[in-house]
Short mmCIF file of C-alpha atoms and ligand atoms in Angstrom, two decimals:
data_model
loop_
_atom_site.label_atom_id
_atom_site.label_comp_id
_atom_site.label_asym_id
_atom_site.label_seq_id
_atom_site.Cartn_x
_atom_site.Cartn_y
_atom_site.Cartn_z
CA UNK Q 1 -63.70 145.25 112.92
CA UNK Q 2 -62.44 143.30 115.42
CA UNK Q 3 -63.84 139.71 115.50
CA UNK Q 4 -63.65 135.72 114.72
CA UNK Q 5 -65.47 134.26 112.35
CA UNK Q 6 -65.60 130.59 113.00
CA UNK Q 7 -66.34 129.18 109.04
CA UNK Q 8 -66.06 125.07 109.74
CA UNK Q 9 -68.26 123.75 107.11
CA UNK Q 10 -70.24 121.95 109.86
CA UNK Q 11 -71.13 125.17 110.95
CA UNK Q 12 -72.01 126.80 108.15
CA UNK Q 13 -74.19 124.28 106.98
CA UNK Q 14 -76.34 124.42 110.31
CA UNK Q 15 -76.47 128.05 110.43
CA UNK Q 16 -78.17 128.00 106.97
CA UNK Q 17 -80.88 125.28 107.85
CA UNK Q 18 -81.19 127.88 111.19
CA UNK Q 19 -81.66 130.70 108.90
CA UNK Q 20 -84.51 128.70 106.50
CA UNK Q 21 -88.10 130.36 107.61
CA UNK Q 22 -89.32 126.96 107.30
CA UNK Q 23 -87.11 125.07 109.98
CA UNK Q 24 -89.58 124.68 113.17
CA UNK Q 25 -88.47 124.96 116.74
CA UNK Q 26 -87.22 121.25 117.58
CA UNK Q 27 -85.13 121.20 114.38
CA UNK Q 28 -83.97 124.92 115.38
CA UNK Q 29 -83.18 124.17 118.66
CA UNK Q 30 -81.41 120.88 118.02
CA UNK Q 31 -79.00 122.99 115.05
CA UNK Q 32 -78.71 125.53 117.66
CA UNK Q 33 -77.53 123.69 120.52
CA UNK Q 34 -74.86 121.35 117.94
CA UNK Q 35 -73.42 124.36 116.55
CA UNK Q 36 -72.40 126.27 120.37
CA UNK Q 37 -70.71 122.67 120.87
CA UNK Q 38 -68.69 123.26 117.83
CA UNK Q 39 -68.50 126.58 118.56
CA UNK Q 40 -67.43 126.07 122.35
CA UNK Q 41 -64.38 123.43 120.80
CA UNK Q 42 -62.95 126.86 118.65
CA UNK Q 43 -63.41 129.40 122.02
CA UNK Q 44 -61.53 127.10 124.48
CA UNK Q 45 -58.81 126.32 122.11
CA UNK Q 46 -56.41 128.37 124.19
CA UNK Q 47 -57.50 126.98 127.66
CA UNK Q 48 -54.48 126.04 129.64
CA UNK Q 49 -52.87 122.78 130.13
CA UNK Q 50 -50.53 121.17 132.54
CA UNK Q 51 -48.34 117.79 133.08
CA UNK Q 52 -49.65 115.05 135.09
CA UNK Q 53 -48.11 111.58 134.79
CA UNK Q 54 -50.58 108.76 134.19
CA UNK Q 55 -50.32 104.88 134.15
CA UNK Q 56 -51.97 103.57 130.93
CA UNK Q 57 -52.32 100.05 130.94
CA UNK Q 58 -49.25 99.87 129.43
CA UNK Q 59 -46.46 101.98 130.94
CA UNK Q 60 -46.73 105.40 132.71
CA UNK Q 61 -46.38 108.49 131.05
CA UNK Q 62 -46.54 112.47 131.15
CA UNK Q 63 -49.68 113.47 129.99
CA UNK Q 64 -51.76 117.32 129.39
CA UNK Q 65 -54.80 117.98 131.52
CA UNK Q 66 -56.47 121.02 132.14
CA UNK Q 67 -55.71 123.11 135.06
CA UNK Q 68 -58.81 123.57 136.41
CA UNK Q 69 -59.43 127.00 135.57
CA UNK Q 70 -62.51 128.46 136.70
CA UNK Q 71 -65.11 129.20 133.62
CA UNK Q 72 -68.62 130.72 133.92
CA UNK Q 73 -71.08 130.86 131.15
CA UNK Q 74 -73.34 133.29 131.11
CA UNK Q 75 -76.43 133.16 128.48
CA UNK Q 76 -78.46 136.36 128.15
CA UNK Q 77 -82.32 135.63 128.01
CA UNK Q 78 -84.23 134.39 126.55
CA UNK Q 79 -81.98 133.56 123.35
CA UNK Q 80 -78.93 132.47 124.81
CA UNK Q 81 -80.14 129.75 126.74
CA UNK Q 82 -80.77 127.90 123.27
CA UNK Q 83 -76.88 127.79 123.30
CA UNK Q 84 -76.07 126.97 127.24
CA UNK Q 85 -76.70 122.91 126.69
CA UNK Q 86 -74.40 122.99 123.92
CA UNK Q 87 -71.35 124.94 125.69
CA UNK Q 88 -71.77 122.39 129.17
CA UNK Q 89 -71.36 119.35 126.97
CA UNK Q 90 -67.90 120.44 126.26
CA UNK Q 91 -67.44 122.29 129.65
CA UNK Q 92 -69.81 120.76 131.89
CA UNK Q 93 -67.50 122.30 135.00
CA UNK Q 94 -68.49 125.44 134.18
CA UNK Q 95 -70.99 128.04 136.44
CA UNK Q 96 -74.07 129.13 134.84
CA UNK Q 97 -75.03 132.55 135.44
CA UNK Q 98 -78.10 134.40 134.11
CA UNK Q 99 -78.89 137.95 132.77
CA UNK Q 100 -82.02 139.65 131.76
CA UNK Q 101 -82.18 142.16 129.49
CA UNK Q 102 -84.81 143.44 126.80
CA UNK Q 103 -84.68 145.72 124.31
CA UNK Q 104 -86.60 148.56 124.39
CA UNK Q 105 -89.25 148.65 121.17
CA UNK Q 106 -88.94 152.47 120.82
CA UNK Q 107 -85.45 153.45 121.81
CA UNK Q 108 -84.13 149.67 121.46
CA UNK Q 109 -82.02 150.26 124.40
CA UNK Q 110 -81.08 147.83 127.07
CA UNK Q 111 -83.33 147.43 130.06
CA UNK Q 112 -81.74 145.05 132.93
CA UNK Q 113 -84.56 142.98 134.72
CA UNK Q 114 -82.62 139.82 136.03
CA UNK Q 115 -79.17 138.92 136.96
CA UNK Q 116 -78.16 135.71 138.93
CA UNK Q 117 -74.26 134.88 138.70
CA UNK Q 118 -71.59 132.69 140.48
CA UNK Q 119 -70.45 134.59 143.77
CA UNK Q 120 -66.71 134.14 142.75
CA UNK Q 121 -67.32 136.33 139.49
CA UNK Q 122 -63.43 137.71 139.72
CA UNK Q 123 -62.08 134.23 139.86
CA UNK Q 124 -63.68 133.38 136.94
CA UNK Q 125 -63.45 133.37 132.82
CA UNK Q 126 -66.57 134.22 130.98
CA UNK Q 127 -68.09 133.22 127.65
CA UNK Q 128 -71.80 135.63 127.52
CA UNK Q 129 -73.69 134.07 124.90
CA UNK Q 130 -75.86 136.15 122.90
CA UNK Q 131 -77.08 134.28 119.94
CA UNK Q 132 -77.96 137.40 117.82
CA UNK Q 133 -75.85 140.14 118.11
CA UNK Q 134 -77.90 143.14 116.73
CA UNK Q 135 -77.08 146.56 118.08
CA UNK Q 136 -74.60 145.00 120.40
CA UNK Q 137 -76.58 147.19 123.51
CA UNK Q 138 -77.46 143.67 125.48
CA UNK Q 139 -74.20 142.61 125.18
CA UNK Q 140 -72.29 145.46 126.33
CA UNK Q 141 -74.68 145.95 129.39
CA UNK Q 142 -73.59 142.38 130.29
CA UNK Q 143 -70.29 143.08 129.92
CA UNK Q 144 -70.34 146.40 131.44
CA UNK Q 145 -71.97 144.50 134.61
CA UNK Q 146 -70.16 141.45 134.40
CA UNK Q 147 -66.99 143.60 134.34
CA UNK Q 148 -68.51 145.78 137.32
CA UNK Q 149 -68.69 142.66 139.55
CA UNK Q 150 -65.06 141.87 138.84
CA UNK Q 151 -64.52 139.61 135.78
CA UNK Q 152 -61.35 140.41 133.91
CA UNK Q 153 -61.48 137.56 131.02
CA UNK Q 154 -64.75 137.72 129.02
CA UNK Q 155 -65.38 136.44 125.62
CA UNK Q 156 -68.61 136.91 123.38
CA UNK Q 157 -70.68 134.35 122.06
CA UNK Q 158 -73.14 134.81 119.22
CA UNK Q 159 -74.26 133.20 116.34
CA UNK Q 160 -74.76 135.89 114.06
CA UNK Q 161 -73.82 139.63 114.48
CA UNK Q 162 -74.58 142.62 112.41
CA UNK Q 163 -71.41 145.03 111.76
CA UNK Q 164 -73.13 147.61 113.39
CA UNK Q 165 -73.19 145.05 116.88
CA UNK Q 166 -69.39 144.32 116.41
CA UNK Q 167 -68.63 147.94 116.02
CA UNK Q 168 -69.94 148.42 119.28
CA UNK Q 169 -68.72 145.49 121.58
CA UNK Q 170 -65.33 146.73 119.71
CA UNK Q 171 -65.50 150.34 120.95
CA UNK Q 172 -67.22 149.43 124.75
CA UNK Q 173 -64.73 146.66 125.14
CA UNK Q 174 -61.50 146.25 122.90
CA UNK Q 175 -60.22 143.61 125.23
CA UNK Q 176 -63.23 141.10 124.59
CA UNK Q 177 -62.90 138.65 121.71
CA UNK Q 178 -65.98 137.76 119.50
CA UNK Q 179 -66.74 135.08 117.93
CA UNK Q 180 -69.61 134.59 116.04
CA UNK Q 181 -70.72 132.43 112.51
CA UNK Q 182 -71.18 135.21 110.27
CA UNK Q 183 -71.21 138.97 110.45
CA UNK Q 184 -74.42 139.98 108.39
CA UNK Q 185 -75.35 142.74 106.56
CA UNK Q 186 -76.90 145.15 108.00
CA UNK Q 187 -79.48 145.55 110.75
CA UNK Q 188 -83.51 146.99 109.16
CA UNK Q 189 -85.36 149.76 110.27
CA UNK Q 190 -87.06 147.38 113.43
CA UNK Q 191 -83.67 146.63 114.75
CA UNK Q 192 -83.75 142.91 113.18
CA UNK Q 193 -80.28 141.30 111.46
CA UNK Q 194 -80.43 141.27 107.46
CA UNK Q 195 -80.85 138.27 106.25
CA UNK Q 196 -80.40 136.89 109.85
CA UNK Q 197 -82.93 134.28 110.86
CA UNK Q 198 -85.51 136.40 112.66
CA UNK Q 199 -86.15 136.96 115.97
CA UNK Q 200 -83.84 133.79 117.85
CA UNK Q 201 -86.14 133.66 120.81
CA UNK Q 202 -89.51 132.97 119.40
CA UNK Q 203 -87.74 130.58 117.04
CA UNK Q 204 -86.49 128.84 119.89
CA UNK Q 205 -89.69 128.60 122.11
CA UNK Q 206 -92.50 128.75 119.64
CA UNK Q 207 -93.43 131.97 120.40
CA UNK Q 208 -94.53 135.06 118.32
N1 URA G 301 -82.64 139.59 118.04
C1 URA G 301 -83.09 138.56 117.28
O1 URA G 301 -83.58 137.55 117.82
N2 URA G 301 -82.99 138.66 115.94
C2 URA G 301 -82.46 139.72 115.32
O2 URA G 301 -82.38 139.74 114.09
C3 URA G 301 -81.98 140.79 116.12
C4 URA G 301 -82.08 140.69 117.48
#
């Protein structure tokens, strides 16, 4: 199983007042929104840098910056845009693009309805945010698509996955790095992550 597990105590500690049935929607979407910040910090560690020389009050100097490379962040709804505000505070640069996709209650198969991103999608890196990462078919549709419209560099953002989600992602596309706060258990009978923290859209909005 092929993925990062980002275990900062700060982390941690939010994802289990996230998980708590009894955490309402500001607090959850507050925690939410801290913890793809911190999260953001670990998936652009390897962004690149190059030398520009600087005068500091004091003398000049050779100093990093980044190079500019083009990022695009795309949330899948209606979960992932709990995590969006959090990514731009550390990237604020970056294109937003949108996907739509639903599960299917019966089969719980992806079903596309929107999709709004950047024209330039090959000049791009991506981070797809997908808070829950359950049977990993949103994910890889996104990726599929994304990939179909030209992006070579994607990595996967979620908050919590179930193996069975990983597996998937994994098999569908080797080359795409995970990272998520904790690979669960399992994934129950309605499709839902064990223990999880329930469905990640309703908790965000308020909605049942
Ligand atoms: N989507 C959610 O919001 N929660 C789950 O547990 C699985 C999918």
């Amino acid at each position: 199983m092929q993925v990062k597990v980002i275990d900062h105590p700060l982390i941690q500690h939010k994802l289990s007042l996230l998980r708590d049935k009894n955490t309402g929607s500001k607090d959850f979407r507050e925690l939410l929104e801290e913890i793809a910040m911190l999260m953001a910090y670990e998936l652009t560690r390897n962004l690149p840098l190059e030398e520009t020389e600087i005068e500091t009050p004091v003398a000049r100097c050779k100093c990093k910056v980044l190079t500019g490379k083009k990022l695009g962040v795309v949330p899948i709804l209606r979960a992932g845009l709990g995590m969006v505000n959090g990514v731009l505070r550390l990237i604020p640069a970056a294109k937003v693009g949108h996907v739509g996709v639903y599960r299917d209650p019966e089969t719980l198969s992806p079903v596309e309805y929107y999709c709004k991103l950047p024209t330039d999608v090959s000049e791009r890196d991506f981070i797809v945010i997908d808070p829950m990462l359950a049977t990993g078919g949103s994910s890889v549709a996104t990726i599929d698509m994304l990939k179909r419209k030209g992006a070579k560099n994607i990595k996967l953002m979620c908050l919590v996955a179930a193996p069975e989600g990983v597996h998937r992602v994994n098999e569908q596309h080797p080359d795409v790095e995970i990272y998520t706060a904790s690979v669960d258990e399992r994934l129950n009978d309605h499709g839902y992550i064990v223990p999880g923290l329930g469905d990640a859209g309703d908790r965000i909005f308020g909605t049942k």
